[in-house]
Amino acid sequence: MIKRITNTPYNETYPCISNDSNFLAFISDKSGINNIYLYKDIKAPFNTKLEPRAITNVLTGITQLSWNGDDTQLIFTGFYLKLS
């Protein structure tokens, strides 16, 4: 059975399911800037409403998201803004 997890007006990219299939991390521009959001327990029953939680709050944006080998860290590319 297929379960739709996201349904928002925002751009959601780079979905990454953890190796144990319990977490879904993705990048969303919900705040106006690309940040990482996390769904926990994506194996919950089909009718369970899942709510993502922002786990970053950068000012310059994030891209290219992936999990490390043991699901303890997320790896991503961030943009750098040099202030003079």
mmCIF file of C-alpha atoms in Angstrom:
data_model
loop_
_atom_site.group_PDB
_atom_site.id
_atom_site.type_symbol
_atom_site.label_atom_id
_atom_site.label_comp_id
_atom_site.label_asym_id
_atom_site.label_seq_id
_atom_site.Cartn_x
_atom_site.Cartn_y
_atom_site.Cartn_z
ATOM 1 C CA MET A 1 0.000 0.000 0.000
ATOM 2 C CA ILE A 2 1.221 3.491 -0.829
ATOM 3 C CA LYS A 3 0.925 6.242 1.776
ATOM 4 C CA ARG A 4 1.220 9.920 0.897
ATOM 5 C CA ILE A 5 3.235 11.630 3.607
ATOM 6 C CA THR A 6 3.473 15.248 2.465
ATOM 7 C CA ASN A 7 0.742 17.465 1.069
ATOM 8 C CA THR A 8 1.803 21.085 1.348
ATOM 9 C CA PRO A 9 2.107 24.105 -0.946
ATOM 10 C CA TYR A 10 5.871 24.221 -0.301
ATOM 11 C CA ASN A 11 8.749 22.853 -2.362
ATOM 12 C CA GLU A 12 9.885 19.609 -0.740
ATOM 13 C CA THR A 13 13.009 17.989 -2.151
ATOM 14 C CA TYR A 14 15.706 15.408 -1.422
ATOM 15 C CA PRO A 15 13.571 12.885 0.496
ATOM 16 C CA CYS A 16 15.789 10.488 2.464
ATOM 17 C CA ILE A 17 14.445 7.487 4.334
ATOM 18 C CA SER A 18 16.697 6.248 7.122
ATOM 19 C CA ASN A 19 18.265 2.807 6.712
ATOM 20 C CA ASP A 20 15.939 1.400 9.399
ATOM 21 C CA SER A 21 12.934 2.976 7.581
ATOM 22 C CA ASN A 22 11.742 4.803 10.708
ATOM 23 C CA PHE A 23 12.583 8.376 9.697
ATOM 24 C CA LEU A 24 12.063 10.529 6.635
ATOM 25 C CA ALA A 25 14.209 13.626 6.277
ATOM 26 C CA PHE A 26 13.634 16.114 3.485
ATOM 27 C CA ILE A 27 14.320 19.700 2.515
ATOM 28 C CA SER A 28 11.471 22.208 2.455
ATOM 29 C CA ASP A 29 11.210 25.931 1.794
ATOM 30 C CA LYS A 30 8.359 26.285 4.289
ATOM 31 C CA SER A 31 10.245 29.042 6.147
ATOM 32 C CA GLY A 32 11.150 30.777 2.885
ATOM 33 C CA ILE A 33 14.627 29.197 2.910
ATOM 34 C CA ASN A 34 15.523 25.540 2.332
ATOM 35 C CA ASN A 35 15.882 23.793 5.702
ATOM 36 C CA ILE A 36 15.765 20.157 6.852
ATOM 37 C CA TYR A 37 12.541 18.694 8.223
ATOM 38 C CA LEU A 38 12.101 15.294 9.818
ATOM 39 C CA TYR A 39 9.180 12.897 10.077
ATOM 40 C CA LYS A 40 9.515 10.338 12.874
ATOM 41 C CA ASP A 41 7.913 6.893 12.870
ATOM 42 C CA ILE A 42 6.912 6.789 9.211
ATOM 43 C CA LYS A 43 5.961 3.130 9.740
ATOM 44 C CA ALA A 44 2.999 4.274 11.863
ATOM 45 C CA PRO A 45 -0.452 2.916 10.938
ATOM 46 C CA PHE A 46 -1.846 4.158 7.637
ATOM 47 C CA ASN A 47 -4.361 6.571 9.182
ATOM 48 C CA THR A 48 -1.847 8.197 11.559
ATOM 49 C CA LYS A 49 -1.305 11.899 10.840
ATOM 50 C CA LEU A 50 2.405 12.602 10.726
ATOM 51 C CA GLU A 51 3.807 16.058 11.493
ATOM 52 C CA PRO A 52 7.295 17.057 10.341
ATOM 53 C CA ARG A 53 9.625 18.987 12.611
ATOM 54 C CA ALA A 54 12.228 21.476 11.408
ATOM 55 C CA ILE A 55 15.653 20.327 12.559
ATOM 56 C CA THR A 56 17.682 23.159 11.005
ATOM 57 C CA ASN A 57 17.188 26.899 10.845
ATOM 58 C CA VAL A 58 19.856 28.196 8.498
ATOM 59 C CA LEU A 59 19.689 31.582 6.809
ATOM 60 C CA THR A 60 21.385 30.611 3.543
ATOM 61 C CA GLY A 61 19.744 27.316 2.497
ATOM 62 C CA ILE A 62 20.526 23.606 2.347
ATOM 63 C CA THR A 63 20.657 21.066 -0.477
ATOM 64 C CA GLN A 64 21.792 17.467 -1.205
ATOM 65 C CA LEU A 65 20.608 15.591 1.862
ATOM 66 C CA SER A 66 21.522 12.018 2.879
ATOM 67 C CA TRP A 67 21.852 9.807 5.983
ATOM 68 C CA ASN A 68 25.176 8.457 7.218
ATOM 69 C CA GLY A 69 25.579 4.671 7.429
ATOM 70 C CA ASP A 70 24.134 4.157 10.919
ATOM 71 C CA ASP A 71 21.326 6.775 10.810
ATOM 72 C CA THR A 72 22.885 8.923 13.543
ATOM 73 C CA GLN A 73 23.654 11.935 11.346
ATOM 74 C CA LEU A 74 22.336 13.716 8.290
ATOM 75 C CA ILE A 75 24.820 14.946 5.720
ATOM 76 C CA PHE A 76 23.987 17.990 3.608
ATOM 77 C CA THR A 77 25.448 20.831 1.595
ATOM 78 C CA GLY A 78 24.900 24.309 2.997
ATOM 79 C CA PHE A 79 25.383 27.650 1.331
ATOM 80 C CA TYR A 80 27.837 30.162 2.748
ATOM 81 C CA LEU A 81 27.145 33.877 2.866
ATOM 82 C CA LYS A 82 30.207 35.981 3.502
ATOM 83 C CA LEU A 83 29.355 39.180 5.308
ATOM 84 C CA SER A 84 31.905 41.918 4.828
#
